[in-house]
Amino acid sequence: MSGRDDTHDPALVSWVHGAEPGSDFPIQNLPLGIFSETKGRRRPGVAIGDYILDLAAIADLLDEEWRADLEQPVLNAWLARGPHKHRALRQRLSELLGDERYRDDVEPHLIGQSEVRMHVPCLIGDYSDFYVGIHHATNVGRQFRPDNPLLPNYKYIPIGYHGRASSVRASGEPVTRPAGQRKPPEARAPEYGPSRRLDYELELGLWIGQGNRLGEPIPISEADDHIAGWCLLNDWSARDLQAWEYQPLGPFLAKSFLTSVSPWVITSEALAPFRVPLPPRAEGDPEPLDYLQSERDGAFAIQLEVTLSTAAMRDRGIAPQVLSRGTASAAMYWSAAQIVTHHASNGCNLQPGDLIGTGTLSTDSDEGLGSLLEISRGGKAPIDLPSGETRSFLEDGDEVTLRAWCEAEGAVRIGFGECVGRVLAA
Ligand code: CA
């Protein structure tokens, strides 16, 4: 885990317009992403204020050794280089965007973020999704097992499953309502048709940097060095398809129709000032097994928010409705390092650019629930919207936006940007 250095100095300001403190992308953030212009190729950039700095275009201002990786259409090779190189690039970008002396050389290569299209930053070899949100697991478990919501393995093992990498898309990709088999409890047989219980899941995603060789687990003390960065992740879920298909092998087509990620890789280096202690385990909970314990382990002070806007709300100029707000660290029973170490603990090889979802992050309060399944109590308690509409699950035209940001005493706030998706009819 990298510590704070002069790139986190709150006194540091960029000469770029819109990068003032309060924006998602001040000079203390410097997230990487892959963008393209209308006719241009895909290439890496760094977000600063309302702009993207084209890294390939300023290659001659960067270390020669990095250039080949920073001219690729995906970030896999760069993320694989590990924390030492990542810190060095961050230092250099901080210098270029902070020091007026470089302005004449750098400014011509800034492009407005509104003028480009953002892409999934990596070629994702594998995507796994965990279930570390203990309040989510409890809320969902309670709908099936009121007296015994958490299964006995939950407090020992970070639960996860293998997701579908090919259908991960960047923010903005529309969500075509999936069709599938669903069987209402009162029906005698299932039928095939568009999902009637389409939902979102508020999650964070981890981008794997350095991988591990097949057969060589990652010790927990080294796990943070394998996490190159973070993003927002929306694990769109068709609850009716899920309820019918999930036993005995878990989620399948109820999830694989689309997973959305925010396009910026919020680097582990940028998150250093927001490191907080792991939340204490409740009294009576078991200690993690040794391979999942490290004194150096910690969480991050990441704030989360979900908003919803319906077609009628947009037509009438009504602002999006906040569905939830909460703190990620208060929701995660297992840390990012524990997730990574557990994933590789059987010798499974993680690879650069792999994506790992945390699972839905709900807090223990009604204000911080990370899915409509929880907010509407499985559809039994629809929510009222300012347009006079109600929602149990998502309707066609609904747009869900996930946001995240970090705040801490003595640090400049940094944001993750947005992860947006609008539902289209089947
Ligand atoms: Ca999920």
Coordinates of C-alpha atoms and ligand atoms in Angstrom, one line a residue:
M1 CA 0.0 0.0 0.0
S2 CA 1.5 3.3 -1.0
G3 CA 1.6 6.2 1.4
R4 CA 1.0 9.9 1.1
D5 CA 3.6 12.0 -0.7
D6 CA 3.8 15.5 -2.2
T7 CA 1.3 14.6 -5.0
H8 CA -1.4 14.5 -2.3
D9 CA -0.5 17.9 -0.9
P10 CA -3.7 19.9 -0.4
A11 CA -1.9 23.1 -1.4
L12 CA -1.1 21.7 -4.8
V13 CA -3.2 23.3 -7.6
S14 CA -3.3 22.7 -11.3
W15 CA -3.3 25.4 -14.0
V16 CA -6.1 23.5 -15.8
H17 CA -9.5 25.1 -15.7
G18 CA -12.1 23.1 -13.7
A19 CA -9.6 21.2 -11.6
E20 CA -10.2 23.3 -8.5
P21 CA -10.9 21.5 -5.2
G22 CA -14.5 20.3 -5.2
S23 CA -14.3 18.8 -8.7
D24 CA -14.1 15.0 -9.1
F25 CA -10.7 15.3 -10.8
P26 CA -8.4 17.8 -9.0
I27 CA -4.6 17.3 -9.4
Q28 CA -4.6 15.0 -6.3
N29 CA -6.7 12.4 -8.2
L30 CA -5.2 11.8 -11.7
P31 CA -7.2 8.7 -12.7
L32 CA -6.4 6.9 -16.0
G33 CA -8.8 5.9 -18.6
I34 CA -9.2 4.9 -22.3
F35 CA -10.9 7.4 -24.6
S36 CA -11.5 8.0 -28.3
E37 CA -12.6 11.0 -30.4
T38 CA -15.1 10.6 -33.1
K39 CA -12.7 9.3 -35.6
G40 CA -9.6 8.7 -33.4
R41 CA -8.2 5.5 -32.1
R42 CA -8.6 4.4 -28.5
R43 CA -5.8 5.6 -26.3
P44 CA -5.0 6.4 -22.6
G45 CA -5.6 9.7 -21.0
V46 CA -5.7 11.2 -17.5
A47 CA -8.6 13.1 -16.1
I48 CA -7.9 16.7 -14.9
G49 CA -10.8 19.0 -14.1
D50 CA -13.2 18.9 -17.1
Y51 CA -10.5 17.7 -19.4
I52 CA -8.5 14.6 -20.5
L53 CA -4.8 14.8 -21.1
D54 CA -3.9 12.7 -24.1
L55 CA -0.9 10.7 -22.8
A56 CA 0.2 9.4 -26.2
A57 CA 0.4 13.0 -27.4
I58 CA 2.8 14.0 -24.5
A59 CA 4.8 10.9 -24.7
D60 CA 8.1 12.8 -25.2
L61 CA 7.5 14.4 -21.8
L62 CA 7.3 11.0 -20.1
D63 CA 9.9 8.3 -19.3
E64 CA 10.9 6.5 -22.4
E65 CA 10.4 3.2 -20.7
W66 CA 6.7 3.8 -20.2
R67 CA 5.8 5.0 -23.6
A68 CA 4.9 1.7 -25.3
D69 CA 2.5 0.8 -22.5
L70 CA 0.9 4.2 -22.5
E71 CA 0.1 4.2 -26.2
Q72 CA -1.9 1.0 -26.1
P73 CA -5.7 0.9 -26.6
V74 CA -6.1 -0.7 -23.1
L75 CA -4.3 -0.2 -19.8
N76 CA -3.5 -3.9 -19.1
A77 CA 0.3 -3.6 -19.8
W78 CA 0.6 -0.4 -17.8
L79 CA -1.4 -1.7 -14.8
A80 CA 0.9 -4.8 -14.8
R81 CA 3.9 -2.7 -14.1
G82 CA 3.1 -2.4 -10.4
P83 CA 3.0 0.3 -7.8
H84 CA 6.6 1.6 -8.1
K85 CA 6.1 2.6 -11.8
H86 CA 2.5 3.9 -11.1
R87 CA 3.9 6.2 -8.4
A88 CA 6.5 7.5 -10.8
L89 CA 3.9 8.3 -13.5
R90 CA 1.7 10.0 -10.9
Q91 CA 4.7 12.2 -9.8
R92 CA 5.4 13.2 -13.3
L93 CA 1.8 14.0 -14.2
S94 CA 1.5 16.0 -11.0
E95 CA 4.5 18.0 -12.1
L96 CA 3.3 18.5 -15.7
L97 CA -0.2 19.6 -14.6
G98 CA 0.8 21.6 -11.6
D99 CA 3.9 23.6 -12.8
E100 CA 3.1 26.5 -15.1
R101 CA 6.5 25.9 -16.8
Y102 CA 5.0 22.9 -18.7
R103 CA 1.7 24.6 -19.6
D104 CA 2.7 25.6 -23.2
D105 CA 3.8 22.0 -24.0
V106 CA 0.9 20.3 -22.3
E107 CA -2.2 22.5 -22.8
P108 CA -2.6 21.8 -26.6
H109 CA -3.2 18.1 -25.7
L110 CA -6.1 18.6 -23.3
I111 CA -9.5 17.6 -24.7
G112 CA -12.8 18.4 -23.2
Q113 CA -14.3 15.3 -21.5
S114 CA -17.6 16.1 -23.1
E115 CA -16.0 15.7 -26.6
V116 CA -14.8 12.2 -26.2
R117 CA -16.1 8.7 -25.6
M118 CA -14.8 6.7 -22.7
H119 CA -14.3 2.9 -22.9
V120 CA -13.7 0.0 -20.6
P121 CA -10.1 0.7 -19.6
C122 CA -8.8 -2.9 -19.8
L123 CA -9.2 -6.0 -21.9
I124 CA -10.9 -8.0 -19.1
G125 CA -9.7 -11.6 -19.1
D126 CA -11.8 -12.5 -16.1
Y127 CA -14.5 -10.8 -14.0
S128 CA -15.5 -12.1 -10.6
D129 CA -18.1 -10.7 -8.3
F130 CA -17.9 -11.0 -4.5
Y131 CA -20.6 -10.6 -1.8
V132 CA -18.8 -8.7 0.9
G133 CA -21.6 -6.3 1.7
I134 CA -22.8 -7.9 4.9
H135 CA -25.9 -5.7 5.3
H136 CA -26.9 -6.6 1.7
A137 CA -26.3 -10.3 2.3
T138 CA -28.4 -10.0 5.5
N139 CA -31.2 -8.1 3.8
V140 CA -31.4 -10.4 0.9
G141 CA -31.0 -13.5 3.1
R142 CA -33.8 -12.3 5.3
Q143 CA -36.3 -12.3 2.3
F144 CA -35.6 -16.1 2.0
R145 CA -34.7 -17.1 5.6
P146 CA -36.2 -14.6 8.0
D147 CA -34.7 -16.3 11.1
N148 CA -31.3 -17.2 9.7
P149 CA -30.4 -14.6 7.0
L150 CA -26.7 -15.3 6.8
L151 CA -25.4 -18.7 5.9
P152 CA -22.8 -20.2 8.2
N153 CA -19.9 -19.7 5.8
Y154 CA -20.4 -16.0 5.4
K155 CA -18.1 -14.8 8.3
Y156 CA -15.3 -17.2 7.4
I157 CA -15.0 -16.9 3.6
P158 CA -15.4 -14.0 1.2
I159 CA -18.2 -15.4 -1.0
G160 CA -17.9 -14.9 -4.7
Y161 CA -18.7 -16.3 -8.2
H162 CA -17.3 -16.0 -11.7
G163 CA -19.1 -13.4 -13.8
R164 CA -19.1 -12.7 -17.5
A165 CA -16.2 -10.5 -18.8
S166 CA -17.5 -10.1 -22.3
S167 CA -20.6 -8.1 -21.3
V168 CA -18.8 -5.6 -19.1
R169 CA -19.3 -2.1 -20.6
A170 CA -18.4 1.5 -19.8
S171 CA -20.8 3.9 -18.2
G172 CA -23.4 5.2 -20.7
E173 CA -24.1 1.8 -22.3
P174 CA -27.9 1.3 -22.4
V175 CA -29.4 -1.6 -20.5
T176 CA -31.6 -3.6 -22.8
R177 CA -34.2 -5.3 -20.6
P178 CA -33.2 -8.9 -20.6
A179 CA -35.6 -11.8 -21.3
G180 CA -35.4 -15.1 -19.7
Q181 CA -37.1 -17.8 -17.8
R182 CA -39.1 -16.7 -14.8
K183 CA -41.5 -18.5 -12.6
P184 CA -43.8 -16.5 -10.3
P185 CA -44.4 -18.5 -7.0
E186 CA -48.0 -19.0 -7.9
A187 CA -47.4 -20.3 -11.4
R188 CA -47.1 -24.0 -12.1
A189 CA -44.4 -23.8 -14.8
P190 CA -41.9 -21.1 -15.9
E191 CA -42.4 -18.9 -18.9
Y192 CA -40.0 -17.0 -21.1
G193 CA -40.2 -13.2 -21.5
P194 CA -38.8 -9.8 -20.5
S195 CA -37.8 -9.5 -16.9
R196 CA -40.3 -7.8 -14.7
R197 CA -38.0 -7.3 -11.8
L198 CA -35.0 -5.5 -13.3
D199 CA -32.6 -4.1 -10.6
Y200 CA -29.3 -2.4 -10.2
E201 CA -26.5 -3.3 -7.7
L202 CA -24.3 -0.6 -6.2
E203 CA -20.8 -2.0 -6.1
L204 CA -17.1 -1.0 -6.3
G205 CA -14.8 -2.7 -8.7
L206 CA -11.1 -3.5 -8.3
W207 CA -8.7 -3.5 -11.3
I208 CA -5.9 -6.0 -10.9
G209 CA -2.5 -4.7 -11.7
Q210 CA 0.3 -7.3 -11.3
G211 CA -1.0 -10.8 -11.6
N212 CA 0.2 -14.0 -9.9
R213 CA 1.4 -17.2 -11.5
L214 CA -0.9 -20.2 -11.6
G215 CA -0.3 -22.2 -8.4
E216 CA 1.2 -19.3 -6.5
P217 CA -1.2 -17.7 -4.0
I218 CA -0.9 -14.0 -3.1
P219 CA 0.0 -13.5 0.6
I220 CA -2.3 -10.9 2.3
S221 CA 0.7 -8.8 3.1
E222 CA 1.3 -8.3 -0.7
A223 CA -2.3 -8.1 -1.8
D224 CA -2.5 -4.3 -2.0
D225 CA 0.4 -4.3 -4.5
H226 CA -1.8 -6.3 -6.9
I227 CA -4.7 -3.8 -6.9
A228 CA -4.0 -1.1 -9.4
G229 CA -7.2 0.9 -8.9
W230 CA -10.9 1.1 -8.3
C231 CA -14.1 2.0 -10.2
L232 CA -17.8 2.0 -9.7
L233 CA -19.6 -1.1 -10.8
N234 CA -23.3 -1.7 -11.5
D235 CA -24.1 -5.4 -11.5
W236 CA -27.5 -5.1 -13.3
S237 CA -29.7 -8.0 -12.1
A238 CA -32.9 -9.5 -13.3
R239 CA -34.4 -10.7 -9.9
D240 CA -37.1 -12.9 -11.4
L241 CA -34.7 -14.7 -13.7
Q242 CA -32.2 -15.0 -10.7
A243 CA -34.8 -16.5 -8.3
W244 CA -35.6 -19.3 -10.8
E245 CA -32.2 -20.1 -12.0
Y246 CA -29.8 -19.6 -9.1
Q247 CA -30.1 -23.0 -7.4
P248 CA -27.8 -24.9 -7.2
L249 CA -25.0 -23.2 -9.0
G250 CA -25.6 -19.5 -8.4
P251 CA -26.2 -16.5 -10.6
F252 CA -26.0 -17.0 -14.4
L253 CA -28.1 -15.3 -17.0
A254 CA -29.8 -13.0 -14.5
K255 CA -26.5 -11.1 -14.3
S256 CA -24.5 -11.7 -17.6
F257 CA -26.6 -9.5 -19.9
L258 CA -24.6 -6.4 -18.8
T259 CA -22.3 -5.1 -16.1
S260 CA -21.4 -1.3 -16.2
V261 CA -18.2 0.2 -14.9
S262 CA -17.2 3.8 -14.5
P263 CA -14.4 4.5 -17.0
W264 CA -11.7 6.0 -14.8
V265 CA -9.2 3.9 -12.9
I266 CA -9.0 5.6 -9.5
T267 CA -5.5 4.5 -8.7
S268 CA -4.5 3.0 -5.4
E269 CA -1.9 5.8 -5.1
A270 CA -4.7 8.4 -5.3
L271 CA -6.6 6.7 -2.5
A272 CA -3.7 6.8 0.0
P273 CA -5.0 9.8 2.1
F274 CA -8.4 8.1 2.5
R275 CA -7.1 4.9 4.2
V276 CA -9.0 4.2 7.4
P277 CA -8.8 1.3 9.9
L278 CA -10.8 -1.9 9.1
P279 CA -14.2 -1.6 10.7
P280 CA -14.2 -3.8 13.9
R281 CA -16.0 -7.1 13.7
A282 CA -19.1 -7.5 15.8
E283 CA -18.7 -9.1 19.2
G284 CA -18.9 -12.9 18.9
D285 CA -17.9 -12.9 15.2
P286 CA -15.0 -15.3 14.4
E287 CA -11.5 -13.9 13.6
P288 CA -10.6 -14.3 10.0
L289 CA -8.4 -17.4 9.4
D290 CA -4.6 -16.5 9.4
Y291 CA -4.2 -16.3 5.6
L292 CA -6.8 -13.5 5.6
Q293 CA -5.3 -11.5 8.4
S294 CA -2.8 -8.7 8.2
E295 CA -2.0 -5.9 10.7
R296 CA -1.4 -3.5 7.7
D297 CA -4.8 -4.2 6.2
G298 CA -7.3 -1.3 6.0
A299 CA -10.4 0.1 4.3
F300 CA -11.0 3.3 2.4
A301 CA -13.3 6.3 3.3
I302 CA -15.3 6.1 0.0
Q303 CA -18.8 7.7 -0.1
L304 CA -21.4 6.2 -2.3
E305 CA -24.6 7.6 -3.9
V306 CA -27.3 6.3 -6.2
T307 CA -29.8 8.4 -8.1
L308 CA -32.7 7.5 -10.3
S309 CA -34.4 9.6 -13.0
T310 CA -37.4 8.3 -14.9
A311 CA -38.5 9.4 -18.4
A312 CA -41.4 11.4 -16.9
M313 CA -39.1 13.1 -14.5
R314 CA -36.7 14.2 -17.3
D315 CA -39.7 15.4 -19.4
R316 CA -40.8 17.6 -16.6
G317 CA -37.4 18.8 -15.6
I318 CA -37.5 17.1 -12.2
A319 CA -34.1 16.5 -10.7
P320 CA -33.0 12.9 -10.2
Q321 CA -34.1 11.3 -6.9
V322 CA -31.5 10.1 -4.5
L323 CA -32.1 6.4 -3.7
S324 CA -29.2 5.9 -1.3
R325 CA -26.2 7.4 0.3
G326 CA -23.6 5.6 2.5
T327 CA -20.0 4.8 3.3
A328 CA -18.4 1.8 1.5
S329 CA -16.1 0.8 4.4
A330 CA -19.1 0.5 6.7
A331 CA -20.7 -1.9 4.3
M332 CA -17.7 -4.2 3.5
Y333 CA -17.2 -7.2 5.8
W334 CA -14.1 -8.2 3.9
S335 CA -11.4 -5.8 2.7
A336 CA -10.1 -5.5 -0.9
A337 CA -6.8 -7.2 0.2
Q338 CA -8.8 -10.1 1.7
I339 CA -10.8 -10.4 -1.5
V340 CA -7.7 -10.6 -3.6
T341 CA -5.9 -13.0 -1.3
H342 CA -8.9 -15.3 -1.0
H343 CA -9.4 -15.3 -4.8
A344 CA -5.8 -16.5 -5.4
S345 CA -5.6 -18.7 -2.3
N346 CA -6.2 -21.9 -4.2
G347 CA -3.5 -20.9 -6.7
C348 CA -6.0 -19.3 -9.2
N349 CA -4.0 -16.9 -11.3
L350 CA -5.3 -13.3 -11.4
Q351 CA -4.2 -11.4 -14.5
P352 CA -3.5 -7.7 -15.2
G353 CA -6.8 -6.1 -16.1
D354 CA -9.0 -8.6 -14.3
L355 CA -12.0 -7.0 -12.8
I356 CA -13.3 -7.9 -9.3
G357 CA -16.6 -6.6 -8.0
T358 CA -17.1 -6.2 -4.2
G359 CA -20.8 -7.2 -4.2
T360 CA -23.6 -4.8 -3.4
L361 CA -22.7 -2.3 -0.8
S362 CA -25.6 -1.5 1.5
T363 CA -25.1 0.2 4.9
D364 CA -27.1 -0.9 8.0
S365 CA -29.5 2.0 7.6
D366 CA -32.5 2.5 5.2
E367 CA -30.8 5.5 3.7
G368 CA -27.9 3.4 2.4
L369 CA -29.5 0.4 0.6
G370 CA -27.7 -0.6 -2.6
S371 CA -30.4 -2.2 -4.6
L372 CA -34.2 -1.8 -5.3
L373 CA -34.7 -5.4 -4.1
E374 CA -33.8 -4.1 -0.6
I375 CA -35.3 -0.6 -0.9
S376 CA -38.7 -2.0 -2.0
R377 CA -38.5 -5.0 0.3
G378 CA -38.7 -7.4 -2.6
G379 CA -41.4 -5.4 -4.3
K380 CA -43.7 -5.2 -1.3
A381 CA -43.0 -1.6 -0.5
P382 CA -42.7 0.5 -3.7
I383 CA -41.1 3.9 -3.4
D384 CA -42.7 7.2 -4.3
L385 CA -41.0 9.5 -6.7
P386 CA -41.5 13.3 -7.0
S387 CA -43.2 12.8 -10.4
G388 CA -46.1 10.9 -8.6
E389 CA -44.8 7.6 -10.0
T390 CA -43.8 4.6 -7.9
R391 CA -41.1 2.1 -8.3
S392 CA -40.5 -1.4 -7.1
F393 CA -38.1 -2.3 -9.9
L394 CA -36.8 -0.5 -12.9
E395 CA -39.1 0.5 -15.7
D396 CA -38.1 1.2 -19.4
G397 CA -36.6 4.7 -19.6
D398 CA -35.3 4.7 -16.0
E399 CA -31.8 6.0 -15.7
V400 CA -29.6 4.9 -12.7
T401 CA -26.4 6.9 -11.8
L402 CA -23.8 5.6 -9.3
R403 CA -21.3 8.1 -7.8
A404 CA -18.5 7.8 -5.4
W405 CA -16.0 10.2 -3.8
C406 CA -13.5 10.3 -1.0
E407 CA -13.1 12.9 1.7
A408 CA -10.7 13.1 4.6
E409 CA -9.3 15.7 7.0
G410 CA -6.3 17.4 5.5
A411 CA -6.9 16.0 2.0
V412 CA -8.5 17.3 -1.2
R413 CA -11.7 15.5 -2.1
I414 CA -11.4 13.2 -5.1
G415 CA -14.3 11.7 -7.2
F416 CA -14.8 8.5 -9.1
G417 CA -16.9 10.2 -11.8
E418 CA -20.2 8.5 -12.7
C419 CA -21.5 5.1 -13.7
V420 CA -24.7 5.6 -15.7
G421 CA -27.2 3.3 -17.5
R422 CA -30.6 3.9 -19.0
V423 CA -33.1 1.0 -19.4
L424 CA -34.3 0.2 -22.9
A425 CA -37.4 -1.9 -23.7
A426 CA -36.8 -5.6 -24.4
Ligands
CA1 CA -23.4 -8.4 -7.5

